[in-house]
């Protein structure tokens, strides 16, 4: 891709994979639309990415996906980059969605698990050949008393590379009408900018 017109900032590789998979399912070509999805390697890196690519850097439009508990990092980074002005930080009257940044309630895995449901997530895990690993995890003493959703969430985050792998598989399995709202909203914002 040549220089993008919009940079869509996400915390990690699983977010990047999920957004590409959802765009593909919706028939959208992000590269052709001038949208580059950048996995920042952690939300605390938002400031440097926003400074480099935003209005005080390369002058590109920005959009982003973040987790609600990390909102303070997003606000500070966008303030430093000139996307927000001083009065906006911590202000209830400026929603980050207004500047193209959309929040997952807890995180990406939570959004995807809700979208496909526990039965759907288990079916995806079984189809991927990891039913035994899931069953063994659920039987561990430390997981006794956990809800099915908590076990599924732990499974998704318990092994390196698993979050990104299942981000794609869960997006591919979900009903598009149930696609997580923040993922849909950030894609639409990035494509409009």
Short mmCIF file of N, CA and C in Angstrom, two decimals, residues 16-100:
data_model
loop_
_atom_site.label_atom_id
_atom_site.label_comp_id
_atom_site.label_asym_id
_atom_site.label_seq_id
_atom_site.Cartn_x
_atom_site.Cartn_y
_atom_site.Cartn_z
N UNK A 16 -5.82 -6.29 15.24
CA UNK A 16 -5.55 -6.08 13.82
C UNK A 16 -6.14 -7.21 12.99
N UNK A 17 -5.91 -8.45 13.42
CA UNK A 17 -6.42 -9.61 12.71
C UNK A 17 -7.95 -9.59 12.67
N UNK A 18 -8.58 -9.29 13.79
CA UNK A 18 -10.05 -9.27 13.85
C UNK A 18 -10.63 -8.22 12.90
N UNK A 19 -10.02 -7.04 12.85
CA UNK A 19 -10.54 -5.98 11.97
C UNK A 19 -10.35 -6.34 10.51
N UNK A 20 -9.22 -6.92 10.16
CA UNK A 20 -9.03 -7.36 8.78
C UNK A 20 -10.03 -8.45 8.40
N UNK A 21 -10.26 -9.39 9.32
CA UNK A 21 -11.22 -10.47 9.05
C UNK A 21 -12.63 -9.92 8.89
N UNK A 22 -13.00 -8.97 9.75
CA UNK A 22 -14.35 -8.39 9.65
C UNK A 22 -14.49 -7.58 8.36
N UNK A 23 -13.48 -6.81 8.02
CA UNK A 23 -13.54 -6.05 6.76
C UNK A 23 -13.70 -7.00 5.58
N UNK A 24 -12.93 -8.08 5.58
CA UNK A 24 -13.04 -9.07 4.50
C UNK A 24 -14.45 -9.66 4.44
N UNK A 25 -15.00 -10.01 5.58
CA UNK A 25 -16.36 -10.57 5.62
C UNK A 25 -17.39 -9.58 5.08
N UNK A 26 -17.13 -8.30 5.28
CA UNK A 26 -18.06 -7.26 4.83
C UNK A 26 -17.77 -6.82 3.39
N UNK A 27 -16.77 -7.43 2.76
CA UNK A 27 -16.44 -7.10 1.39
C UNK A 27 -15.68 -5.79 1.24
N UNK A 28 -14.97 -5.38 2.27
CA UNK A 28 -14.24 -4.12 2.25
C UNK A 28 -12.74 -4.39 2.12
N UNK A 29 -12.07 -3.67 1.25
CA UNK A 29 -10.64 -3.80 1.06
C UNK A 29 -9.98 -2.59 1.72
N UNK A 30 -9.44 -2.80 2.91
CA UNK A 30 -8.88 -1.69 3.67
C UNK A 30 -7.71 -1.03 2.94
N UNK A 31 -6.82 -1.82 2.38
CA UNK A 31 -5.66 -1.26 1.68
C UNK A 31 -6.11 -0.40 0.51
N UNK A 32 -7.05 -0.90 -0.27
CA UNK A 32 -7.54 -0.13 -1.42
C UNK A 32 -8.24 1.16 -0.98
N UNK A 33 -8.83 1.13 0.21
CA UNK A 33 -9.51 2.31 0.74
C UNK A 33 -8.55 3.26 1.44
N UNK A 34 -7.26 2.92 1.49
CA UNK A 34 -6.28 3.80 2.11
C UNK A 34 -6.24 3.71 3.63
N UNK A 35 -6.68 2.58 4.17
CA UNK A 35 -6.69 2.39 5.62
C UNK A 35 -5.61 1.38 6.00
N UNK A 36 -4.73 1.80 6.90
CA UNK A 36 -3.69 0.92 7.42
C UNK A 36 -4.01 0.63 8.89
N UNK A 37 -4.14 -0.64 9.24
CA UNK A 37 -4.39 -1.04 10.62
C UNK A 37 -3.04 -1.32 11.27
N UNK A 38 -2.73 -0.59 12.34
CA UNK A 38 -1.43 -0.68 12.99
C UNK A 38 -1.59 -1.24 14.40
N UNK A 39 -0.99 -2.41 14.65
CA UNK A 39 -0.92 -2.98 15.99
C UNK A 39 0.23 -2.29 16.72
N UNK A 40 -0.09 -1.58 17.80
CA UNK A 40 0.88 -0.72 18.46
C UNK A 40 1.77 -1.44 19.47
N UNK A 41 1.45 -2.68 19.81
CA UNK A 41 2.24 -3.38 20.83
C UNK A 41 1.91 -2.90 22.23
N UNK A 42 0.69 -2.48 22.43
CA UNK A 42 0.24 -2.01 23.75
C UNK A 42 -0.34 -0.61 23.66
N UNK A 43 -1.36 -0.37 24.46
CA UNK A 43 -2.06 0.92 24.39
C UNK A 43 -1.17 2.08 24.84
N UNK A 44 -0.18 1.81 25.67
CA UNK A 44 0.70 2.90 26.12
C UNK A 44 1.55 3.45 24.97
N UNK A 45 1.56 2.78 23.84
CA UNK A 45 2.29 3.26 22.67
C UNK A 45 1.43 4.15 21.77
N UNK A 46 0.19 4.38 22.16
CA UNK A 46 -0.70 5.19 21.33
C UNK A 46 -0.15 6.60 21.12
N UNK A 47 0.38 7.19 22.18
CA UNK A 47 0.88 8.56 22.08
C UNK A 47 1.91 8.68 20.96
N UNK A 48 2.91 7.78 20.94
CA UNK A 48 3.96 7.90 19.93
C UNK A 48 3.42 7.66 18.52
N UNK A 49 2.50 6.72 18.37
CA UNK A 49 1.91 6.46 17.06
C UNK A 49 1.05 7.64 16.61
N UNK A 50 0.26 8.19 17.52
CA UNK A 50 -0.60 9.33 17.17
C UNK A 50 0.22 10.56 16.84
N UNK A 51 1.32 10.77 17.58
CA UNK A 51 2.21 11.89 17.27
C UNK A 51 2.84 11.73 15.89
N UNK A 52 3.28 10.51 15.58
CA UNK A 52 3.94 10.25 14.29
C UNK A 52 2.97 10.39 13.12
N UNK A 53 1.76 9.83 13.26
CA UNK A 53 0.85 9.75 12.12
C UNK A 53 -0.22 10.83 12.09
N UNK A 54 -0.57 11.41 13.23
CA UNK A 54 -1.69 12.35 13.33
C UNK A 54 -1.37 13.76 12.84
N UNK A 55 -2.18 14.73 13.29
CA UNK A 55 -2.07 16.11 12.79
C UNK A 55 -0.72 16.78 13.02
N UNK A 56 0.00 16.38 14.05
CA UNK A 56 1.31 16.99 14.33
C UNK A 56 2.45 16.20 13.70
N UNK A 57 2.11 15.12 13.01
CA UNK A 57 3.13 14.28 12.36
C UNK A 57 2.88 14.25 10.86
N UNK A 58 2.52 13.09 10.35
CA UNK A 58 2.30 12.93 8.91
C UNK A 58 0.98 13.52 8.44
N UNK A 59 0.14 13.97 9.35
CA UNK A 59 -1.12 14.61 8.98
C UNK A 59 -2.19 13.66 8.49
N UNK A 60 -2.10 12.41 8.89
CA UNK A 60 -3.08 11.42 8.45
C UNK A 60 -4.28 11.41 9.41
N UNK A 61 -5.41 10.97 8.89
CA UNK A 61 -6.57 10.79 9.75
C UNK A 61 -6.30 9.60 10.66
N UNK A 62 -6.81 9.68 11.88
CA UNK A 62 -6.63 8.60 12.84
C UNK A 62 -7.98 8.04 13.26
N UNK A 63 -7.99 6.77 13.55
CA UNK A 63 -9.12 6.09 14.17
C UNK A 63 -8.50 5.06 15.10
N UNK A 64 -9.29 4.47 15.99
CA UNK A 64 -8.69 3.50 16.88
C UNK A 64 -9.70 2.67 17.64
N UNK A 65 -9.20 1.56 18.13
CA UNK A 65 -9.97 0.63 18.95
C UNK A 65 -9.20 0.45 20.26
N UNK A 66 -9.91 0.54 21.37
CA UNK A 66 -9.26 0.41 22.67
C UNK A 66 -10.22 -0.26 23.65
N UNK A 67 -9.70 -0.62 24.82
CA UNK A 67 -10.49 -1.22 25.87
C UNK A 67 -10.89 -0.14 26.88
N UNK A 68 -12.13 -0.16 27.34
CA UNK A 68 -12.62 0.87 28.27
C UNK A 68 -11.65 1.14 29.42
N UNK A 69 -11.08 0.10 30.07
CA UNK A 69 -10.17 0.41 31.19
C UNK A 69 -8.94 1.22 30.78
N UNK A 70 -8.66 1.32 29.50
CA UNK A 70 -7.47 2.04 29.02
C UNK A 70 -7.78 3.43 28.48
N UNK A 71 -8.98 3.92 28.73
CA UNK A 71 -9.40 5.20 28.13
C UNK A 71 -8.46 6.35 28.50
N UNK A 72 -7.95 6.37 29.72
CA UNK A 72 -7.07 7.48 30.11
C UNK A 72 -5.81 7.53 29.25
N UNK A 73 -5.27 6.38 28.86
CA UNK A 73 -4.09 6.36 27.97
C UNK A 73 -4.45 6.94 26.60
N UNK A 74 -5.65 6.60 26.13
CA UNK A 74 -6.10 7.07 24.81
C UNK A 74 -6.27 8.58 24.84
N UNK A 75 -6.95 9.08 25.86
CA UNK A 75 -7.16 10.54 25.96
C UNK A 75 -5.83 11.29 26.03
N UNK A 76 -4.91 10.81 26.85
CA UNK A 76 -3.61 11.49 26.97
C UNK A 76 -2.84 11.46 25.65
N UNK A 77 -2.86 10.31 24.98
CA UNK A 77 -2.15 10.21 23.70
C UNK A 77 -2.74 11.10 22.63
N UNK A 78 -4.06 11.16 22.59
CA UNK A 78 -4.73 12.00 21.58
C UNK A 78 -4.56 13.49 21.88
N UNK A 79 -4.48 13.83 23.14
CA UNK A 79 -4.20 15.21 23.52
C UNK A 79 -2.80 15.61 23.06
N UNK A 80 -1.82 14.77 23.34
CA UNK A 80 -0.43 15.06 22.94
C UNK A 80 -0.30 15.18 21.43
N UNK A 81 -1.10 14.41 20.70
CA UNK A 81 -1.02 14.41 19.24
C UNK A 81 -1.83 15.52 18.60
N UNK A 82 -2.59 16.28 19.38
CA UNK A 82 -3.39 17.37 18.83
C UNK A 82 -4.74 16.94 18.28
N UNK A 83 -5.15 15.71 18.56
CA UNK A 83 -6.46 15.24 18.11
C UNK A 83 -7.54 15.77 19.06
N UNK A 84 -7.21 15.85 20.34
CA UNK A 84 -8.09 16.45 21.35
C UNK A 84 -7.45 17.74 21.81
N UNK A 85 -8.25 18.67 22.28
CA UNK A 85 -7.72 19.89 22.87
C UNK A 85 -7.82 19.77 24.38
N UNK A 86 -7.10 20.62 25.11
CA UNK A 86 -6.99 20.50 26.56
C UNK A 86 -8.34 20.33 27.26
N UNK A 87 -9.32 21.08 26.90
CA UNK A 87 -10.62 20.99 27.55
C UNK A 87 -11.32 19.67 27.32
N UNK A 88 -10.88 18.90 26.31
CA UNK A 88 -11.54 17.63 26.01
C UNK A 88 -11.16 16.52 26.98
N UNK A 89 -9.95 16.55 27.51
CA UNK A 89 -9.46 15.44 28.32
C UNK A 89 -10.28 15.33 29.60
N UNK A 90 -10.83 14.15 29.82
CA UNK A 90 -11.63 13.89 31.00
C UNK A 90 -13.01 14.52 30.94
N UNK A 91 -13.32 15.16 29.86
CA UNK A 91 -14.60 15.84 29.73
C UNK A 91 -15.66 14.89 29.19
N UNK A 92 -16.80 14.84 29.88
CA UNK A 92 -17.89 13.94 29.47
C UNK A 92 -18.53 14.41 28.17
N UNK A 93 -18.33 15.69 27.80
CA UNK A 93 -18.99 16.18 26.59
C UNK A 93 -18.29 15.75 25.31
N UNK A 94 -17.07 15.29 25.39
CA UNK A 94 -16.36 14.80 24.21
C UNK A 94 -16.20 13.29 24.33
N UNK A 95 -16.93 12.59 23.51
CA UNK A 95 -16.79 11.14 23.46
C UNK A 95 -15.68 10.82 22.48
N UNK A 96 -14.86 9.87 22.82
CA UNK A 96 -13.76 9.50 21.93
C UNK A 96 -14.28 9.00 20.59
N UNK A 97 -15.47 8.43 20.58
CA UNK A 97 -16.07 7.98 19.32
C UNK A 97 -16.24 9.14 18.33
N UNK A 98 -16.40 10.35 18.85
CA UNK A 98 -16.55 11.52 17.98
C UNK A 98 -15.29 11.79 17.17
N UNK A 99 -14.14 11.33 17.66
CA UNK A 99 -12.89 11.52 16.93
C UNK A 99 -12.39 10.20 16.35
N UNK A 100 -13.28 9.19 16.30
CA UNK A 100 -12.95 7.93 15.62
C UNK A 100 -12.37 6.84 16.48
#
